[in-house]
Coordinates of C-alpha atoms (C1' of nucleotides) in Angstrom, one line a residue:
Chain A
X1 CA -8.5 3.7 -20.4
X2 CA -6.2 2.6 -17.6
X3 CA -8.8 3.5 -15.0
X4 CA -11.4 1.3 -16.6
X5 CA -8.9 -1.6 -16.6
X6 CA -8.0 -1.1 -12.9
X7 CA -11.7 -1.0 -12.0
X8 CA -12.2 -4.3 -13.9
X9 CA -9.3 -5.7 -11.9
X10 CA -10.8 -4.7 -8.6
X11 CA -14.2 -6.0 -9.6
X12 CA -12.4 -9.2 -10.5
X13 CA -11.3 -9.6 -6.9
X14 CA -14.9 -9.1 -5.7
X15 CA -18.1 -7.3 -6.6
X16 CA -18.1 -3.8 -5.4
X17 CA -19.9 -0.5 -5.2
X18 CA -18.4 2.7 -6.6
X19 CA -18.0 3.8 -3.0
X20 CA -15.9 0.8 -2.1
X21 CA -13.8 1.2 -5.3
X22 CA -13.0 4.7 -4.2
X23 CA -11.9 3.3 -0.8
X24 CA -9.5 1.0 -2.6
X25 CA -8.0 3.8 -4.7
X26 CA -7.5 5.7 -1.5
X27 CA -5.9 2.9 0.5
X28 CA -4.8 -0.4 -0.9
X29 CA -4.0 1.0 -4.4
X30 CA -2.9 4.5 -3.5
X31 CA 0.7 3.7 -4.1
X32 CA 0.3 3.4 -7.8
X33 CA -3.0 5.1 -8.7
X34 CA -5.7 7.5 -7.5
X35 CA -9.0 8.5 -8.9
X36 CA -11.7 11.1 -8.4
X37 CA -15.0 9.5 -7.3
X38 CA -16.9 11.3 -10.1
X39 CA -14.6 9.6 -12.5
X40 CA -15.1 6.3 -10.9
X41 CA -18.9 6.4 -11.1
X42 CA -18.7 7.5 -14.7
X43 CA -16.3 4.8 -15.7
X44 CA -18.5 2.3 -13.9
X45 CA -21.4 3.4 -16.0
X46 CA -19.4 3.0 -19.1
X47 CA -18.3 -0.5 -18.2
X48 CA -22.0 -1.5 -17.6
X49 CA -22.8 0.2 -21.0
X50 CA -20.3 -1.9 -22.8
X51 CA -21.3 -5.1 -21.0
X52 CA -18.1 -5.5 -19.1
X53 CA -20.0 -5.3 -15.8
X54 CA -23.5 -5.7 -14.4
X55 CA -25.3 -3.9 -11.5
X56 CA -27.2 -5.5 -8.8
X57 CA -29.1 -3.2 -6.4
X58 CA -28.8 -4.6 -2.8
X59 CA -31.1 -2.8 -0.4
X60 CA -29.8 -2.1 3.1
X61 CA -31.7 -1.4 6.3
X62 CA -29.9 1.7 7.5
X63 CA -27.8 2.9 4.6
X64 CA -28.6 3.7 1.0
X65 CA -28.9 0.9 -1.5
X66 CA -25.7 -0.7 -2.7
X67 CA -25.2 -0.6 -6.4
X68 CA -23.1 -3.7 -6.5
X69 CA -21.1 -4.0 -9.7
X70 CA -20.1 -7.5 -10.9
X71 CA -17.6 -8.2 -13.7
X72 CA -18.8 -10.2 -16.6
X73 CA -17.0 -12.7 -18.8
X74 CA -16.5 -10.0 -21.4
X75 CA -15.0 -7.8 -18.7
X76 CA -12.6 -10.5 -17.7
X77 CA -11.5 -10.9 -21.3
X78 CA -10.8 -7.2 -21.6
X79 CA -8.8 -7.3 -18.5
X80 CA -6.6 -10.3 -19.5
X81 CA -6.2 -8.9 -22.9
X82 CA -4.8 -5.7 -21.4
X83 CA -2.4 -7.7 -19.2
X84 CA -1.4 -9.9 -22.1
X85 CA -0.7 -7.0 -24.5
X86 CA 2.6 -6.3 -22.8
X87 CA 3.7 -3.6 -20.4
X88 CA 2.2 -0.2 -20.9
X89 CA 4.7 2.6 -21.1
X90 CA 4.2 5.1 -18.4
X91 CA 4.4 8.8 -19.4
X92 CA 7.2 9.7 -16.9
X93 CA 5.7 12.8 -15.3
X94 CA 7.1 14.4 -12.2
X95 CA 6.2 18.0 -11.6
X96 CA 8.5 18.2 -8.6
X97 CA 11.5 17.4 -10.8
X98 CA 10.3 20.3 -12.9
X99 CA 10.6 22.5 -9.9
X100 CA 14.1 21.3 -9.2
X101 CA 15.1 21.7 -12.9
X102 CA 14.2 25.4 -12.7
X103 CA 15.0 26.0 -9.1
X104 CA 18.0 28.1 -9.9
X105 CA 15.6 31.0 -10.2
X106 CA 15.4 31.0 -6.4
X107 CA 17.9 31.9 -3.8
X108 CA 20.1 29.2 -2.3
X109 CA 18.1 29.0 0.9
X110 CA 14.8 28.8 -0.9
X111 CA 16.1 25.9 -2.9
X112 CA 17.2 24.1 0.2
X113 CA 13.8 24.7 1.7
X114 CA 12.1 23.3 -1.3
X115 CA 14.2 20.1 -1.1
X116 CA 13.8 19.8 2.7
X117 CA 10.1 20.1 2.5
X118 CA 10.0 17.5 -0.2
X119 CA 12.1 15.3 2.0
X120 CA 9.6 15.5 4.8
X121 CA 6.7 14.8 2.4
X122 CA 8.6 11.8 0.9
X123 CA 9.4 10.4 4.4
X124 CA 5.8 10.7 5.3
X125 CA 4.7 8.8 2.3
X126 CA 7.4 6.2 2.8
X127 CA 6.3 5.7 6.4
X128 CA 2.7 5.2 5.2
X129 CA 3.8 2.5 2.7
X130 CA 5.9 0.8 5.3
X131 CA 3.1 0.6 7.8
X132 CA 0.9 -0.7 5.0
X133 CA 3.4 -3.5 4.4
X134 CA 3.5 -4.4 8.0
X135 CA -0.2 -5.2 7.7
X136 CA 0.5 -7.8 5.1
X137 CA 0.6 -11.4 6.1
X138 CA 3.8 -12.8 4.7
X139 CA 2.6 -16.4 4.8
X140 CA -0.2 -15.3 2.5
X141 CA 2.4 -13.9 0.0
X142 CA 3.2 -17.5 -0.8
X143 CA 0.3 -17.5 -3.3
X144 CA 1.0 -15.6 -6.5
X145 CA -1.8 -13.0 -6.2
X146 CA -0.8 -11.8 -2.8
X147 CA 2.9 -11.9 -3.8
X148 CA 2.3 -9.6 -6.8
X149 CA 0.1 -7.2 -4.8
X150 CA 2.7 -6.9 -2.1
X151 CA 5.4 -6.6 -4.8
X152 CA 3.8 -3.4 -6.2
X153 CA 3.9 -1.9 -2.7
X154 CA 7.6 -2.9 -2.4
X155 CA 8.3 -1.1 -5.6
X156 CA 6.7 2.0 -4.2
X157 CA 8.8 1.7 -1.1
X158 CA 12.0 1.3 -3.1
X159 CA 11.1 4.3 -5.2
X160 CA 10.4 6.6 -2.2
X161 CA 13.6 5.3 -0.5
X162 CA 15.6 6.0 -3.7
X163 CA 14.2 9.5 -3.8
X164 CA 15.1 10.1 -0.2
X165 CA 18.7 9.1 -0.9
X166 CA 18.7 11.4 -3.9
X167 CA 17.4 14.3 -1.9
X168 CA 20.1 13.9 0.7
X169 CA 22.7 13.8 -2.0
X170 CA 21.4 16.9 -3.7
X171 CA 21.2 18.7 -0.4
X172 CA 24.8 17.7 0.4
X173 CA 26.4 18.7 -2.9
X174 CA 24.2 21.7 -3.9
X175 CA 26.7 24.4 -4.8
Chain B
X1 CA -1.1 24.2 -14.8
X2 CA 2.2 22.4 -14.5
X3 CA 2.8 22.6 -18.3
X4 CA 2.4 26.3 -18.2
X5 CA 5.0 26.6 -15.5
X6 CA 7.5 24.3 -17.3
X7 CA 7.1 26.3 -20.5
X8 CA 7.8 29.5 -18.5
X9 CA 10.9 27.9 -17.1
X10 CA 12.1 27.0 -20.5
X11 CA 11.4 30.4 -21.9
X12 CA 13.3 31.8 -18.9
X13 CA 16.4 30.0 -20.2
X14 CA 16.1 31.5 -23.6
X15 CA 13.3 32.7 -26.0
X16 CA 11.9 29.9 -28.0
X17 CA 9.3 28.8 -30.6
X18 CA 6.7 26.2 -29.8
X19 CA 8.6 23.9 -32.1
X20 CA 11.8 24.3 -30.1
X21 CA 9.8 23.8 -26.8
X22 CA 8.6 20.5 -28.2
X23 CA 12.2 19.5 -28.9
X24 CA 13.1 20.1 -25.3
X25 CA 10.1 18.1 -24.0
X26 CA 11.3 15.3 -26.2
X27 CA 14.9 15.4 -25.3
X28 CA 16.4 17.4 -22.5
X29 CA 13.3 17.2 -20.3
X30 CA 11.9 13.9 -21.3
X31 CA 13.0 12.3 -18.1
X32 CA 10.4 14.1 -16.1
X33 CA 7.8 15.5 -18.5
X34 CA 6.4 15.1 -22.0
X35 CA 3.8 17.1 -23.8
X36 CA 1.8 16.9 -27.0
X37 CA 2.6 19.7 -29.4
X38 CA -1.0 20.8 -29.8
X39 CA -1.0 21.4 -26.1
X40 CA 2.2 23.3 -26.1
X41 CA 1.0 25.7 -28.8
X42 CA -2.3 26.2 -26.9
X43 CA -0.6 26.8 -23.6
X44 CA 1.8 29.3 -25.3
X45 CA -1.2 31.2 -26.6
X46 CA -2.6 31.3 -23.0
X47 CA 0.6 32.6 -21.6
X48 CA 0.6 35.4 -24.2
X49 CA -3.0 36.1 -23.4
X50 CA -2.2 36.5 -19.7
X51 CA 0.8 38.6 -20.4
X52 CA 3.3 36.1 -19.1
X53 CA 5.0 35.9 -22.5
X54 CA 5.3 38.0 -25.7
X55 CA 5.7 36.9 -29.3
X56 CA 8.2 38.3 -31.8
X57 CA 7.9 37.1 -35.3
X58 CA 11.3 36.5 -36.8
X59 CA 11.2 35.9 -40.6
X60 CA 13.6 33.4 -42.0
X61 CA 14.8 33.0 -45.6
X62 CA 14.1 29.4 -46.2
X63 CA 11.9 28.2 -43.4
X64 CA 8.6 29.4 -42.0
X65 CA 8.6 32.5 -39.7
X66 CA 9.7 31.8 -36.1
X67 CA 7.2 32.8 -33.5
X68 CA 9.7 33.5 -30.9
X69 CA 8.2 33.6 -27.4
X70 CA 9.8 35.7 -24.7
X71 CA 9.0 35.5 -21.0
X72 CA 7.9 38.8 -19.4
X73 CA 8.5 40.1 -15.9
X74 CA 5.0 38.9 -14.9
X75 CA 5.9 35.5 -16.3
X76 CA 9.1 35.4 -14.2
X77 CA 7.1 36.3 -11.1
X78 CA 4.6 33.5 -11.8
X79 CA 7.4 31.0 -12.2
X80 CA 9.3 32.0 -9.0
X81 CA 6.0 32.0 -7.1
X82 CA 5.4 28.4 -8.2
X83 CA 8.8 27.4 -7.1
X84 CA 8.5 29.3 -3.8
X85 CA 5.1 27.8 -2.9
X86 CA 6.8 24.5 -1.9
X87 CA 7.0 21.1 -3.5
X88 CA 4.0 20.1 -5.5
X89 CA 2.6 16.6 -4.6
X90 CA 2.7 14.3 -7.6
X91 CA -0.3 12.0 -8.0
X92 CA 1.6 8.8 -8.0
X93 CA 0.4 7.0 -11.1
X94 CA 2.0 4.0 -12.6
X95 CA -0.2 1.9 -15.0
X96 CA 2.4 -0.8 -15.2
X97 CA 2.1 -1.4 -11.4
X98 CA -1.6 -1.8 -12.0
X99 CA -0.8 -4.5 -14.5
X100 CA 1.4 -6.3 -12.0
X101 CA -1.2 -5.9 -9.2
X102 CA -3.7 -7.8 -11.3
X103 CA -1.3 -10.0 -13.2
X104 CA -2.4 -13.1 -11.2
X105 CA -5.2 -13.4 -13.8
X106 CA -2.5 -14.6 -16.2
X107 CA -0.6 -17.8 -16.4
X108 CA 2.8 -17.9 -14.8
X109 CA 4.7 -17.7 -18.0
X110 CA 2.7 -14.7 -19.2
X111 CA 3.4 -12.9 -16.0
X112 CA 7.1 -13.6 -16.5
X113 CA 6.9 -12.3 -20.0
X114 CA 5.2 -9.1 -18.8
X115 CA 8.0 -8.6 -16.4
X116 CA 10.8 -9.4 -18.8
X117 CA 9.4 -7.1 -21.5
X118 CA 9.2 -4.4 -18.9
X119 CA 12.8 -5.1 -17.9
X120 CA 13.9 -4.6 -21.5
X121 CA 12.0 -1.3 -21.8
X122 CA 13.4 -0.1 -18.5
X123 CA 16.9 -1.0 -19.5
X124 CA 16.4 0.9 -22.8
X125 CA 15.2 4.0 -21.0
X126 CA 18.0 3.8 -18.5
X127 CA 20.6 3.5 -21.2
X128 CA 19.1 6.6 -22.9
X129 CA 19.4 8.6 -19.6
X130 CA 22.9 7.3 -19.0
X131 CA 24.0 8.5 -22.5
X132 CA 22.4 11.8 -21.9
X133 CA 24.4 12.2 -18.7
X134 CA 27.6 11.4 -20.5
X135 CA 26.9 14.5 -22.6
X136 CA 26.9 16.7 -19.5
X137 CA 30.1 18.7 -18.9
X138 CA 30.9 18.0 -15.2
X139 CA 32.9 21.2 -14.8
X140 CA 29.8 23.1 -15.8
X141 CA 27.9 21.4 -13.0
X142 CA 29.8 23.6 -10.6
X143 CA 27.2 26.3 -11.2
X144 CA 23.9 25.8 -9.5
X145 CA 21.7 25.8 -12.5
X146 CA 23.6 23.1 -14.3
X147 CA 23.9 21.1 -11.1
X148 CA 20.2 21.1 -10.5
X149 CA 19.4 20.2 -14.1
X150 CA 21.9 17.3 -14.0
X151 CA 20.4 16.3 -10.6
X152 CA 17.0 15.7 -12.1
X153 CA 18.5 13.4 -14.6
X154 CA 20.4 11.6 -11.9
X155 CA 17.1 11.1 -10.1
X156 CA 15.6 9.6 -13.2
X157 CA 18.5 7.2 -13.5
X158 CA 18.2 6.2 -9.9
X159 CA 14.5 5.5 -10.3
X160 CA 15.0 3.4 -13.4
X161 CA 17.9 1.5 -11.7
X162 CA 15.8 0.9 -8.6
X163 CA 13.0 -0.5 -10.9
X164 CA 15.4 -2.8 -12.6
X165 CA 16.5 -4.2 -9.3
X166 CA 12.9 -4.6 -8.2
X167 CA 12.0 -6.4 -11.5
X168 CA 14.9 -8.8 -11.0
X169 CA 13.8 -9.5 -7.4
X170 CA 10.2 -10.1 -8.5
X171 CA 11.3 -12.4 -11.3
X172 CA 13.5 -14.4 -8.9
X173 CA 10.9 -14.9 -6.2
X174 CA 7.7 -15.1 -8.1
X175 CA 5.9 -18.2 -6.8
Chain C
dC1 C1' -26.6 17.7 22.2
dA2 C1' -24.5 19.7 18.2
dA3 C1' -21.2 19.0 14.7
dA4 C1' -18.8 15.9 11.9
dA5 C1' -18.0 11.8 9.7
dT6 C1' -19.8 7.6 7.3
dT7 C1' -22.4 5.2 3.7
dG8 C1' -23.9 5.6 -1.1
dG9 C1' -24.8 8.0 -5.0
dG10 C1' -24.9 11.7 -8.4
dT11 C1' -24.6 16.3 -11.6
dG12 C1' -22.4 20.1 -14.0
dC13 C1' -18.7 22.5 -15.7
dA14 C1' -14.2 23.7 -17.0
dA15 C1' -9.5 22.7 -17.8
dA16 C1' -6.2 19.6 -19.4
dA17 C1' -4.6 16.2 -22.5
dT18 C1' -4.7 13.2 -26.6
dC19 C1' -5.4 11.9 -31.4
dA20 C1' -5.4 12.8 -35.9
dA21 C1' -5.3 15.7 -39.6
dC22 C1' -3.7 19.5 -42.6
dT23 C1' -0.7 23.3 -44.6
dA24 C1' 3.7 24.4 -46.9
dA25 C1' 8.3 24.9 -48.1
dC26 C1' 12.8 23.2 -47.9
dT27 C1' 16.6 19.5 -47.4
dG28 C1' 18.9 15.2 -47.4
dT29 C1' 19.1 10.3 -49.0
dG30 C1' 18.9 6.3 -51.9
Chain D
dC1 C1' 14.3 12.1 -59.2
dA2 C1' 11.1 10.5 -55.8
dC3 C1' 10.4 10.1 -51.1
dA4 C1' 11.2 10.8 -46.4
dG5 C1' 12.4 14.0 -43.0
dT6 C1' 12.8 18.7 -41.0
dT7 C1' 11.0 23.3 -39.7
dA8 C1' 6.9 25.7 -38.1
dG9 C1' 2.4 26.1 -36.8
dT10 C1' -2.8 25.2 -36.6
dT11 C1' -7.6 23.0 -36.1
dG12 C1' -11.3 19.9 -34.6
dA13 C1' -13.0 16.4 -32.0
dT14 C1' -12.9 13.5 -28.1
dT15 C1' -11.4 11.8 -23.7
dT16 C1' -9.7 12.4 -19.2
dT17 C1' -9.4 14.7 -15.1
dG18 C1' -10.5 17.7 -11.4
dC19 C1' -13.3 20.7 -8.6
dA20 C1' -17.2 21.9 -6.5
dC21 C1' -21.4 21.1 -5.5
dC22 C1' -26.0 18.3 -4.2
dC23 C1' -29.0 14.7 -2.0
dA24 C1' -30.3 11.7 2.4
dA25 C1' -30.0 8.9 6.5
dT26 C1' -27.2 7.2 10.2
dT27 C1' -23.5 7.0 13.4
dT28 C1' -19.8 8.7 15.9
dT29 C1' -17.2 12.2 18.3
dG30 C1' -16.3 16.4 21.0

DNA sequence: CAAAATTGGGTGCAAAATCAACTAACTGTG
DNA sequence: CACAGTTAGTTGATTTTGCACCCAATTTTG
């Protein structure tokens, strides 16, 4: 459900192949969603089935044909309806917090190691997001679209930063 | 996979029925995981199948028999192995951020409404977490288990608070 | 020059998750 | 007294997701 909407959103920005969609999920959008490519291709097929997108085969000289997917009017409607229907509630799922919740089964040192390793991973992700943000032209953020896109990245940065602070606090006060 | 480990973790705290597990997912653990009850019962059956848990039928006078699930030694090992294997990477999925990312398709007022509604929902969740934390005996948090459990709730609180701040910033600077 | 990555697409299968019922007895509330 | 809620568990169908493959040509890298 969500994936279909996100793909419609991307196709709304510009027509794309499944391959290019996967690129977006891995880079520009990786801070709030990811998707398996098999899933992307299948969802694309569904969208075409329902008339929310159309395919145009564009031959290329050296590389395989591009199956360019274009959003239709019906697709645009579905997207705006999703956006207008109010904020979706996210399920609130964090397996790492599960590990912390039950970490008392481990020795103190092992718990510390778990937290330290997580700290490293979080720092790594944060650095990635920060370098992504550097690549954003701030003058372009004057228009609403760019502003909102940059804002989601800012949120991801805040979340990771908050987690870093939390990890440090837990490491400091762990009995 | 994760669900099976979390159930093992809960069974580690005390033997439980599927019904009681569901209660935990809905209350004490709802800040980092949720689960459908059908899924809980099926996963429980798998755990028994694999020898990670055993069932003891406890008859009751008025209510249906309790299918009390007890964790086995093998189950405990699986749990500690999961915890020792290092922090699991979470997929980073937030459908609401997807809505914000593509919200430029809407009118300015509708975008604001989306953000304001989300703000309300976030405040509501935050208040829930805060009242949960009030119920935690801080003297009990001196032992490691209680400390870690309380810590995961603190993390959820920080995340929600960070999101509130972010929402306010976006609402303020939205072009 | 060989090995790996890129471009572009796809299949099959299994596990995980969700939705919606259905059973059945008891308990509390208006 | 009727109706809603609680306790306890189960089944079936469908969707979603993830993993592991497969194809083929080109281009880059060691």
